[in-house]
Tab-separated table of C-alpha atoms in Angstrom:
chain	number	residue	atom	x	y	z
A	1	UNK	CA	-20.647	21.566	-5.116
A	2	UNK	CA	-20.226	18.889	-2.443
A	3	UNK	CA	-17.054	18.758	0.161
A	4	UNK	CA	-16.476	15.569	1.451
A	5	UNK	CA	-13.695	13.850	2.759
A	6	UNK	CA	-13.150	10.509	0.699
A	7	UNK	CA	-13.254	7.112	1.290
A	8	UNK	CA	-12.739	3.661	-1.013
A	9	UNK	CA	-16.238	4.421	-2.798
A	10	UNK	CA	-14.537	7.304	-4.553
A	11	UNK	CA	-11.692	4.794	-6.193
A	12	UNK	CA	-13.110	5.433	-9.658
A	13	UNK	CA	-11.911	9.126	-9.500
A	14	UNK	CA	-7.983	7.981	-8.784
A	15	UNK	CA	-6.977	7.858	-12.240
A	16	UNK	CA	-9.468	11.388	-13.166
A	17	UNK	CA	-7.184	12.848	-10.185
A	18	UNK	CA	-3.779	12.079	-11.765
A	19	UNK	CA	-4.165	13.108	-15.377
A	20	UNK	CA	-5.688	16.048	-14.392
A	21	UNK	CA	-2.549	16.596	-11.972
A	22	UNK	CA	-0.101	15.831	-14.601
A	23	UNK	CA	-1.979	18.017	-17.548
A	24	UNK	CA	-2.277	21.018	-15.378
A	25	UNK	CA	2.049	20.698	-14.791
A	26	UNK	CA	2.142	20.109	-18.410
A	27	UNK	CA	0.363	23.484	-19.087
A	28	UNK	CA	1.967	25.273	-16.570
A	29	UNK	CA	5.440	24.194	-17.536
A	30	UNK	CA	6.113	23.868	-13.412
A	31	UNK	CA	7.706	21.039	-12.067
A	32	UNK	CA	5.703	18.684	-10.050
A	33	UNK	CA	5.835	15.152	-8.182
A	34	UNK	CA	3.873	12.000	-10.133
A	35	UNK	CA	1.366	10.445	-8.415
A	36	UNK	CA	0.158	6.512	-9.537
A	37	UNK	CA	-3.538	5.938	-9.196
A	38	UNK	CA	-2.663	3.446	-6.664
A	39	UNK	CA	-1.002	5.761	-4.743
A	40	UNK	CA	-4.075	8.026	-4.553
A	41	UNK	CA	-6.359	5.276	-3.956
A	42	UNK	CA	-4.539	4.704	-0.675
A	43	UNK	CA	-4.956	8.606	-0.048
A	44	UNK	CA	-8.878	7.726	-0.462
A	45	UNK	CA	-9.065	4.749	1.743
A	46	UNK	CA	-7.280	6.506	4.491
A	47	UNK	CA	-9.791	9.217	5.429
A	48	UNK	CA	-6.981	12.032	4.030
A	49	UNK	CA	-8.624	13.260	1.831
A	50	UNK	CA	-10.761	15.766	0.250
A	51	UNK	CA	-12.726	15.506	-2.770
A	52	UNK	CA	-14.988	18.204	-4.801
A	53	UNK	CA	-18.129	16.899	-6.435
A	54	UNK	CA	-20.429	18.160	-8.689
A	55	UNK	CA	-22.813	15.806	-8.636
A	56	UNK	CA	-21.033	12.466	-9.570
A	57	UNK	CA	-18.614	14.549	-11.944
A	58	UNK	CA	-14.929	14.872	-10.254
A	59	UNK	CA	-14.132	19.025	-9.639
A	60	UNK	CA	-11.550	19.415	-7.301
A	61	UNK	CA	-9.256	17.177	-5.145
A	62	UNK	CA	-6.487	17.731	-2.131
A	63	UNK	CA	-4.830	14.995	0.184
A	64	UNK	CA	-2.974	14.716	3.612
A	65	UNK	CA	0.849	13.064	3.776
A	66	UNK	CA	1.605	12.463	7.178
A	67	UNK	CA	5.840	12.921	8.017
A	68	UNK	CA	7.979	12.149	11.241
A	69	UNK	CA	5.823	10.026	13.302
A	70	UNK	CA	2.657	12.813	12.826
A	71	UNK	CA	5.095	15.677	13.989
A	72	UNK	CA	4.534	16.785	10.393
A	73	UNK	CA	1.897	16.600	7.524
A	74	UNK	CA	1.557	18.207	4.073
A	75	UNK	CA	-1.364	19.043	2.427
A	76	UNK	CA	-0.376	17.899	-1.189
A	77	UNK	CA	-1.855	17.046	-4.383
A	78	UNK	CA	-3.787	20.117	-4.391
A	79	UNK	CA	-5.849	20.453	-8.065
A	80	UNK	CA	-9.250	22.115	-9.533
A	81	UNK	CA	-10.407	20.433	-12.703
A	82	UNK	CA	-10.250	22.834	-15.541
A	83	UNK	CA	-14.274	22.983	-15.703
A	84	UNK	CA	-14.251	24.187	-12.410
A	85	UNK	CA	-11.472	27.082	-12.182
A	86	UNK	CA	-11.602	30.259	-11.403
A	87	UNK	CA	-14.702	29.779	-9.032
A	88	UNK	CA	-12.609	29.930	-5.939
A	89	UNK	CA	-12.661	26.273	-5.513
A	90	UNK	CA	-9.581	25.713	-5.241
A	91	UNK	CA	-9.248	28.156	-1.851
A	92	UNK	CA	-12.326	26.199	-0.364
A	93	UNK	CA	-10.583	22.608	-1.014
A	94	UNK	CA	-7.351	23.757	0.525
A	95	UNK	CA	-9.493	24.897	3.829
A	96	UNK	CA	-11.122	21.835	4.271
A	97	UNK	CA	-8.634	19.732	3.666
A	98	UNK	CA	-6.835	22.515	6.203
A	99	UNK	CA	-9.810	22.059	8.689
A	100	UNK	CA	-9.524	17.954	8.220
A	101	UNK	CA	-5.078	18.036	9.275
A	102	UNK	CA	-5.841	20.594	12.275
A	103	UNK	CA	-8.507	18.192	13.307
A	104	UNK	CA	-6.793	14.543	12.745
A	105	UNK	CA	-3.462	16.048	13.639
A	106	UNK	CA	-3.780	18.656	15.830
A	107	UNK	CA	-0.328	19.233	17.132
A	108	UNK	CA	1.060	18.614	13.674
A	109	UNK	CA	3.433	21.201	11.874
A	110	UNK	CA	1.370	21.401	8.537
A	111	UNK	CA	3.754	22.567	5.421
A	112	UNK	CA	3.731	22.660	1.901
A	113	UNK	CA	5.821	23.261	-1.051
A	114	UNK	CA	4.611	25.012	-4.166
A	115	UNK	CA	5.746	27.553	-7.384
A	116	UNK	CA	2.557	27.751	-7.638
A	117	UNK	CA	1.526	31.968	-6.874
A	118	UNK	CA	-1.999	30.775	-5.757
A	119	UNK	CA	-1.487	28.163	-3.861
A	120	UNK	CA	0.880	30.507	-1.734
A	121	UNK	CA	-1.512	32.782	-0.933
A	122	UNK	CA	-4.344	30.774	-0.165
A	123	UNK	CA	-1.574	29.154	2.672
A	124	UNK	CA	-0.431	32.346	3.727
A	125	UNK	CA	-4.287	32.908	4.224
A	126	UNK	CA	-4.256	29.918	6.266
A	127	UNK	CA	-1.942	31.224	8.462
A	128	UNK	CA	1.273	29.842	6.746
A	129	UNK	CA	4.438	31.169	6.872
A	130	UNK	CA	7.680	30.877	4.385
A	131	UNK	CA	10.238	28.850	5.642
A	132	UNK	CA	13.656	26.918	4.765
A	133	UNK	CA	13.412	23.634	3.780
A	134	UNK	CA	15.662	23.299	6.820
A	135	UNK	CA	12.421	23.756	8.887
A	136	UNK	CA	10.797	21.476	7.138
A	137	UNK	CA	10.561	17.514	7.898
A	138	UNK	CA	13.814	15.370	7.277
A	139	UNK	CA	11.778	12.359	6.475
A	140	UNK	CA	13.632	10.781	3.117
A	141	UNK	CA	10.363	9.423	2.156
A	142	UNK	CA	9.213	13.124	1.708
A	143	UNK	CA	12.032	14.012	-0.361
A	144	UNK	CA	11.937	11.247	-2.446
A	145	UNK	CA	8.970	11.719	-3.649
A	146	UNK	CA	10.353	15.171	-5.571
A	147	UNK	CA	12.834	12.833	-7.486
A	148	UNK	CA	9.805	12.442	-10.758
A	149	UNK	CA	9.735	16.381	-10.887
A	150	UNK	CA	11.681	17.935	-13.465
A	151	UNK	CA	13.671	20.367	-11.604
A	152	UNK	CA	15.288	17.035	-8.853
A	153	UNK	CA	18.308	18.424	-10.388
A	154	UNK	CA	18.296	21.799	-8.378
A	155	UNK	CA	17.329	20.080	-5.082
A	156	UNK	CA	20.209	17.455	-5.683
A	157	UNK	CA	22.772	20.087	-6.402
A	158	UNK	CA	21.662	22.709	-3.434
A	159	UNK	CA	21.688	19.667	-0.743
A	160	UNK	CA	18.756	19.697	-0.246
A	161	UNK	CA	18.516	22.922	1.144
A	162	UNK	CA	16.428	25.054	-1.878
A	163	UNK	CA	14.456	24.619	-5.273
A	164	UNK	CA	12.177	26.277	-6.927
A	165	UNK	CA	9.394	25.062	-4.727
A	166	UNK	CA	8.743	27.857	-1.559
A	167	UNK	CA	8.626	26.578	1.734
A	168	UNK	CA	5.625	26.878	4.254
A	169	UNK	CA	4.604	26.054	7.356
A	170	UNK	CA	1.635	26.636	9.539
A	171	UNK	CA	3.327	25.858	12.939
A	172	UNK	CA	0.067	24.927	15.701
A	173	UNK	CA	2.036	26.414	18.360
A	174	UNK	CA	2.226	29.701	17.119
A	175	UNK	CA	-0.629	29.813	15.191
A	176	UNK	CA	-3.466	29.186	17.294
A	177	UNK	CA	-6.059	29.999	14.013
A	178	UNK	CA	-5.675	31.476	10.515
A	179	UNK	CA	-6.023	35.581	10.393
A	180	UNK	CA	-8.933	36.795	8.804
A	181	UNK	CA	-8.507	39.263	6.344
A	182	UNK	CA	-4.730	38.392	6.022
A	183	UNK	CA	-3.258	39.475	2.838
A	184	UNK	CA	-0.122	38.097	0.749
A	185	UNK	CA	3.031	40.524	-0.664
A	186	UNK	CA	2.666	38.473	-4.504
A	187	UNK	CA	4.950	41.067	-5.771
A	188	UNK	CA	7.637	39.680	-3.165
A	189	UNK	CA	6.907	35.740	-4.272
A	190	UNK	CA	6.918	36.463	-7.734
A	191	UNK	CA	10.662	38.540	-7.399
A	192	UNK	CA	11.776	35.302	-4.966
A	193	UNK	CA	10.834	33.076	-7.962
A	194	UNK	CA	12.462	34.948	-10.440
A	195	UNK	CA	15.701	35.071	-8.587
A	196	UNK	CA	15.381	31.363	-8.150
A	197	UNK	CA	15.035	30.773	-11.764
A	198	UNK	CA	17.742	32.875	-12.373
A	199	UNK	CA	20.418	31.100	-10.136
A	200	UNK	CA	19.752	27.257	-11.050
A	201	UNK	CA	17.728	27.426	-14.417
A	202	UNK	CA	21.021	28.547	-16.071
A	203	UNK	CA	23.475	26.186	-14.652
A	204	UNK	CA	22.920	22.225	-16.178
């Protein structure tokens, strides 16, 4: 399996990347923002981005969104092709494309929102932290982008200030490397996201 970070050569995967995206929601039933091929392609151009190879076949893919003049950037778009899971590739993407924001953006609050159980604890891995969305950039452009997920309703109605998405942030600052060995409470996640679901999935 090669790591590499991508560049316009790798254009061919964009629209591989975003139905593989959107199934993966589909299956899970989770909400989750809808990227355009041409949207990724500009992800690939950029040098933000990491790709998974096997070979010449697509495997795994995660990108960097840069926020608030670079005092923020997400690591989104996170996805393991369904040939490929449960080989721990998805862990290895996320820490290169982890490596690749500390490195391009080094003073950079990096953040993320998820549901996804896995995806929290490879962060909190990393060295993230849950957070408020108050902590989190203010940049509309961010936001916006959640208006194609299903659950925009919940954001809308809290004011922007919860969803079902956690909040976290690996803050530079504080965190001067991730903690080896560092384990997540699931239990706790999974009881936050039921109470979540709970509050707003009832009220339409």
């Amino acid at each position: 399996m090669n790591l590499i970070v991508a560049n316009e050569s790798h254009f061919k995967y964009a629209q591989d990347i975003c139905d593989t995206i959107a199934e993966s929601a589909k299956i899970r039933g989770t909400g989750i923002a809808k990227r355009t091929p041409e949207y990724i392609q500009k992800k690939l151009s950029n040098g933000n981005a990491i790709l998974a190879l096997d070979g010449e076949k697509f495997a795994g893919f995660c990108y960097i969104e840069v926020w608030g003049h670079e005092k923020f950037v997400a690591n989104s778009g996170l996805i393991v092709h369904p040939d490929y899971r449960g080989q721990g590739l998805a862990k290895k993407i996320k820490a290169k494309v982890f490596e690749l924001s500390r490195k391009k953006f080094p003073d950079a609050k990096i953040f993320g929102i998820t549901t996804g159980l896995a995806v929290m604890k490879i962060n909190y891995e990393l060295g993230y932290k849950p957070v408020t969305f108050s902590e989190l950039t203010d940049d509309p452009e961010f936001w916006k982008g959640c208006q194609t997920c299903k659950n925009f309703d919940i954001l809308t109605r809290t004011e922007q200030k919860m969803c079902l998405c956690t909040g976290m942030l690996y803050d530079p600052a504080h965190n001067k490397k991730p903690e080896e060995g560092k384990q997540m409470n699931g239990k706790a996640f999974t009881r936050l996201k039921s109470i979540k679901e709970s509050l707003f999935l009832k009220k339409k």
